[in-house]
Coordinates of C-alpha atoms in Angstrom, one line a residue:
M1 CA 34.9 17.4 63.6
D2 CA 38.7 17.4 63.2
I3 CA 39.6 19.2 59.9
Q4 CA 43.3 19.6 59.3
K5 CA 43.7 19.2 55.5
I6 CA 41.5 21.0 53.0
I7 CA 41.3 20.9 49.2
I8 CA 39.9 24.0 47.4
V9 CA 39.0 23.5 43.7
S10 CA 37.9 26.5 41.7
P11 CA 38.8 28.5 38.6
M12 CA 39.2 31.5 40.9
I13 CA 41.7 29.8 43.3
N14 CA 44.1 32.8 43.3
E15 CA 41.3 35.2 44.5
L16 CA 40.1 32.6 47.1
K17 CA 43.7 32.1 48.4
E18 CA 44.2 35.9 48.8
Y19 CA 41.1 36.1 51.1
I20 CA 41.7 32.9 52.9
D21 CA 45.3 33.8 53.7
Q22 CA 44.0 36.8 55.7
Y23 CA 42.5 34.4 58.3
N24 CA 45.9 32.7 59.0
L25 CA 44.2 29.3 59.3
D26 CA 46.0 26.4 61.0
Q27 CA 44.8 23.9 58.4
E28 CA 47.0 22.8 55.5
I29 CA 45.3 23.8 52.2
R30 CA 45.8 22.7 48.6
Y31 CA 44.5 25.0 45.9
L32 CA 43.7 23.2 42.6
T33 CA 41.8 23.6 39.4
D34 CA 39.3 20.9 38.3
D35 CA 41.6 19.3 35.9
K36 CA 44.3 18.8 38.5
L37 CA 42.2 17.1 41.2
T38 CA 43.0 13.5 41.8
E39 CA 41.9 10.6 44.0
E40 CA 45.2 10.9 45.9
D41 CA 44.2 14.5 46.8
L42 CA 41.0 13.3 48.3
E43 CA 42.7 10.5 50.2
W44 CA 45.0 13.2 51.7
A45 CA 42.2 15.6 52.6
D46 CA 39.7 15.9 55.4
A47 CA 37.5 18.4 53.5
F48 CA 36.7 19.4 49.9
C49 CA 35.5 22.9 48.8
G50 CA 34.4 23.6 45.3
F51 CA 31.5 24.2 42.9
Q52 CA 31.0 20.5 42.0
I53 CA 32.7 17.1 42.1
Q54 CA 33.9 15.3 39.0
K55 CA 31.8 12.2 38.3
N56 CA 34.8 9.9 38.5
I57 CA 36.0 11.2 41.8
D58 CA 35.2 9.4 45.1
Y59 CA 34.2 12.3 47.4
S60 CA 33.4 9.8 50.3
K61 CA 37.1 9.8 51.2
V62 CA 36.6 13.2 53.0
K63 CA 34.6 14.1 56.0
W64 CA 33.1 17.3 54.8
V65 CA 32.2 18.8 51.4
H66 CA 31.4 22.5 51.0
S67 CA 29.7 24.0 47.9
L68 CA 31.0 27.4 46.9
G69 CA 27.6 28.0 45.2
A70 CA 24.1 28.1 46.5
G71 CA 23.1 24.9 44.8
V72 CA 24.4 21.4 45.4
D73 CA 23.1 19.5 42.3
G74 CA 26.6 19.5 41.0
F75 CA 27.4 17.2 44.0
L76 CA 24.3 15.1 44.3
S77 CA 23.0 14.7 40.7
G78 CA 23.6 11.2 39.4
R79 CA 25.2 9.7 42.5
N80 CA 24.3 8.1 45.8
W81 CA 25.6 10.4 48.6
N82 CA 27.4 8.8 51.5
E83 CA 25.5 10.3 54.4
N84 CA 28.6 10.0 56.6
V85 CA 30.0 12.9 54.6
L86 CA 28.7 16.3 55.7
L87 CA 27.5 18.5 52.8
T88 CA 27.1 22.3 53.2
R89 CA 26.5 25.2 50.8
T90 CA 27.3 28.8 50.5
I91 CA 24.9 31.4 51.9
C92 CA 25.6 35.0 51.2
S93 CA 23.9 37.8 49.1
F94 CA 22.2 35.4 46.7
G95 CA 18.7 36.4 47.7
Q96 CA 19.4 40.1 47.4
R97 CA 21.1 39.7 44.1
I98 CA 18.3 37.5 42.6
G99 CA 15.7 39.8 44.1
E100 CA 17.2 42.9 42.4
Y101 CA 17.7 40.9 39.1
C102 CA 14.0 39.9 39.1
L103 CA 12.8 43.4 40.1
S104 CA 14.8 45.0 37.2
Y105 CA 13.0 42.9 34.6
I106 CA 9.6 43.3 36.2
L107 CA 10.1 47.1 36.3
R108 CA 11.3 47.0 32.6
D109 CA 8.0 45.3 31.8
A110 CA 5.7 47.5 33.9
Q111 CA 7.4 50.7 32.7
A112 CA 7.2 49.6 29.1
H113 CA 10.9 50.2 28.5
Q114 CA 11.0 48.0 25.4
K115 CA 8.0 49.7 23.8
F116 CA 9.5 53.1 24.4
A117 CA 12.8 52.0 22.9
E118 CA 11.0 50.7 19.8
Q119 CA 9.1 54.0 19.5
Q120 CA 12.3 56.0 19.8
D121 CA 13.8 54.0 16.9
E122 CA 10.7 54.8 14.9
K123 CA 10.6 58.4 16.1
T124 CA 7.1 57.8 17.3
W125 CA 5.4 59.9 20.0
N126 CA 2.8 57.7 21.6
A127 CA 2.0 57.9 25.3
I128 CA 1.8 54.6 27.1
T129 CA 0.8 54.7 30.8
P130 CA 3.2 52.6 32.9
E131 CA 1.6 50.1 35.2
L132 CA 1.8 50.1 39.0
L133 CA 3.6 47.2 40.7
S134 CA 1.0 47.4 43.5
K135 CA -1.5 46.1 41.0
K136 CA 0.7 43.1 40.0
R137 CA 0.9 39.6 41.4
A138 CA 3.8 37.2 41.3
V139 CA 4.4 33.6 42.3
I140 CA 7.8 32.5 43.5
Y141 CA 8.8 28.8 43.3
G142 CA 11.0 28.2 46.3
T143 CA 10.2 29.7 49.7
G144 CA 13.6 29.2 51.3
E145 CA 16.0 32.0 52.1
I146 CA 16.3 33.2 48.5
G147 CA 12.6 33.0 47.7
Q148 CA 11.7 34.9 50.9
K149 CA 14.2 37.6 50.1
V150 CA 12.9 38.0 46.6
S151 CA 9.4 38.2 48.0
G152 CA 10.4 40.9 50.4
I153 CA 11.9 43.0 47.7
L154 CA 8.8 42.8 45.5
S155 CA 6.4 43.3 48.4
V156 CA 8.0 46.7 49.2
F157 CA 6.4 47.9 46.0
G158 CA 3.0 46.6 47.0
M159 CA 3.1 43.5 44.9
K160 CA 1.0 40.5 46.0
V161 CA 3.4 37.6 46.2
Y162 CA 2.6 33.9 46.4
G163 CA 5.0 31.1 47.2
I164 CA 5.2 27.5 46.0
S165 CA 7.2 24.9 47.9
L166 CA 7.3 21.1 48.3
S167 CA 5.5 21.2 51.6
G168 CA 3.3 24.2 51.2
K169 CA 4.2 25.3 54.7
P170 CA 3.1 29.0 55.3
K171 CA 5.9 31.6 55.4
S172 CA 5.3 35.1 56.6
A173 CA 7.1 36.6 53.6
F174 CA 4.3 35.4 51.3
N175 CA 0.6 36.3 51.0
Q176 CA 0.0 32.5 50.6
V177 CA 2.1 29.4 50.1
A178 CA 0.9 26.3 48.2
A179 CA 2.4 22.9 47.8
I180 CA 3.8 21.9 44.4
D181 CA 1.1 19.2 44.2
S182 CA -1.6 21.9 44.1
H183 CA 0.2 24.8 42.5
F184 CA -2.1 25.0 39.4
S185 CA -4.7 26.6 41.7
V186 CA -2.4 29.5 42.4
I187 CA -0.8 30.4 39.1
K188 CA -3.8 31.0 36.9
E189 CA -4.2 34.7 37.8
V190 CA -0.6 35.8 38.3
D191 CA 1.4 38.3 36.2
Y192 CA 4.9 36.9 36.9
V193 CA 6.3 33.5 37.6
I194 CA 9.8 33.3 39.2
N195 CA 11.7 30.1 39.7
T196 CA 14.3 30.0 42.5
L197 CA 14.1 26.2 43.2
P198 CA 17.1 24.0 43.5
L199 CA 17.4 21.0 41.1
T200 CA 16.0 17.8 42.6
D201 CA 14.2 14.8 41.3
K202 CA 10.9 16.6 42.1
T203 CA 11.8 19.9 40.5
A204 CA 13.3 18.5 37.3
D205 CA 11.1 19.3 34.3
L206 CA 8.6 21.0 36.6
F207 CA 7.8 23.7 34.1
D208 CA 6.5 21.6 31.3
K209 CA 3.6 21.8 28.7
A210 CA 1.0 21.1 31.4
F211 CA 2.3 24.0 33.5
F212 CA 2.4 26.5 30.7
E213 CA -1.1 25.6 29.7
Q214 CA -2.3 27.0 33.1
V215 CA -0.9 30.5 32.7
K216 CA -1.9 33.3 30.4
G217 CA 0.4 36.2 29.3
V218 CA 2.9 35.8 32.2
G219 CA 6.4 37.0 32.5
F220 CA 8.6 33.9 33.3
I221 CA 11.9 34.4 35.1
N222 CA 14.2 31.5 35.7
T223 CA 17.1 31.9 38.2
G224 CA 16.8 28.4 39.7
R225 CA 18.1 25.6 37.4
G226 CA 17.8 25.1 33.7
K227 CA 16.8 21.5 34.0
S228 CA 13.6 22.5 35.8
V229 CA 12.3 23.9 32.5
V230 CA 11.3 21.8 29.5
E231 CA 12.7 24.1 26.8
A232 CA 10.5 23.0 23.9
A233 CA 7.4 23.6 26.1
L234 CA 8.6 27.1 27.1
M235 CA 9.3 28.0 23.4
E236 CA 5.8 26.8 22.5
A237 CA 4.3 28.8 25.4
V238 CA 6.0 31.9 24.2
E239 CA 4.7 31.4 20.7
K240 CA 1.2 30.9 22.0
G241 CA 1.3 33.9 24.3
Q242 CA 0.9 31.8 27.4
V243 CA 4.3 33.4 28.3
R244 CA 4.5 37.0 27.2
F245 CA 8.2 37.3 27.9
A246 CA 10.9 35.1 29.4
V247 CA 14.1 36.1 31.2
L248 CA 16.4 33.1 31.5
D249 CA 19.6 33.0 33.5
V250 CA 20.1 29.3 33.7
F251 CA 20.0 26.6 31.1
R252 CA 20.2 22.8 30.6
E253 CA 23.5 23.3 28.8
E254 CA 25.8 26.1 29.7
P255 CA 27.2 28.0 27.9
L256 CA 24.0 28.1 25.9
P257 CA 24.9 26.8 22.4
A258 CA 25.0 29.5 19.7
S259 CA 22.5 27.4 17.6
H260 CA 19.9 27.4 20.3
P261 CA 16.6 29.1 19.3
F262 CA 16.4 31.0 22.5
W263 CA 19.0 33.4 21.2
E264 CA 16.9 34.6 18.3
H265 CA 13.5 35.0 19.9
P266 CA 12.5 38.7 20.6
A267 CA 10.5 37.8 23.7
I268 CA 13.3 35.9 25.4
T269 CA 16.1 37.6 27.3
I270 CA 19.3 35.6 28.1
T271 CA 21.8 36.3 30.8
P272 CA 24.9 34.1 31.4
H273 CA 24.1 32.7 34.9
I274 CA 24.9 35.9 36.7
S275 CA 21.7 36.5 38.8
A276 CA 23.5 35.2 41.9
V277 CA 27.2 35.4 41.3
T278 CA 29.4 34.1 44.1
T279 CA 32.1 36.6 44.8
A280 CA 35.4 35.3 46.1
K281 CA 35.1 37.5 49.3
E282 CA 31.6 36.3 50.1
A283 CA 32.5 32.6 49.3
V284 CA 35.5 32.7 51.6
G285 CA 33.5 34.5 54.4
C286 CA 30.8 31.7 54.4
F287 CA 33.5 29.0 54.1
I288 CA 35.4 30.3 57.1
D289 CA 32.3 30.7 59.2
T290 CA 31.2 27.1 58.3
L291 CA 34.7 25.7 59.0
E292 CA 34.6 27.2 62.5
K293 CA 31.2 25.8 63.2
V294 CA 32.1 22.4 61.8
K295 CA 35.2 22.3 64.1
S296 CA 33.3 23.3 67.2
G297 CA 30.2 21.2 66.5
Q298 CA 27.8 24.2 66.2
V299 CA 24.4 24.1 64.4
L300 CA 24.9 24.6 60.7
E301 CA 22.2 26.7 58.9
N302 CA 23.7 25.8 55.6
K303 CA 23.8 22.0 56.1
I304 CA 22.1 20.1 53.2
D305 CA 19.5 17.4 53.7
V306 CA 20.8 15.0 51.1
Q307 CA 17.5 13.2 51.0
K308 CA 15.7 16.4 49.9
G309 CA 18.6 17.7 47.9
Y310 CA 18.6 21.2 49.5

């Protein structure tokens, strides 16, 4: 594919430009913020690189679109994708970052950090025996690169880890993999539920009232997409004890409004979409690698199947 003109749209264009300049590319590049992107820019360009496309912008004018993030719902949601346009995504340290994020909150739970903090405030000496991770079970929704990495990190500590995917295809990183259509049979006895799924028509509202009625006292960690969770159902599940605690990094509306009840609930931990931050250096590294493969017609591991949405 002949790529001569590239548009890069991001709030961190200065950092991206600094790293891209080190590669001395032959291509002509325009660096823009979202509010400056126009239809004329896309008519000029062969490729677009950014976190999402504005709803009123016609992306089909370019040959190739590259997502600076791991997800592509910002490109596919609410639109019919022109399959003549190549769509790729960033692959970097997302799995490692999300794995360490999840591990930190699972260890906090197993080691009773919150209980000991409360006892310290009360000056109470009460021995609580920490639980061993080797006695714990987790289920990870999403068995792709990220889910497999998270499973590998948890498995190091002896945890039994199950996977849930659309197909249910076995993966060596998991003790067992089940399809979403039969996931209720897997989740009844687990201690932790972790979501790493991308947002698609099939994963939207997946974690609803019916789902939470199948679990008992689990820790629920969402690093996938906020729209996969029915928020009212999650809040009810927390109140009923179906979910013992929730760690939420993604939400239906971001930033999470100050009036949202999640902020106030003692069993809910909120982080501002940081479990898999894309650094400028990593984003550029993946972009350059993908650009070279696109130009030479090599196989792309980060190519999106637009029918599946990932």
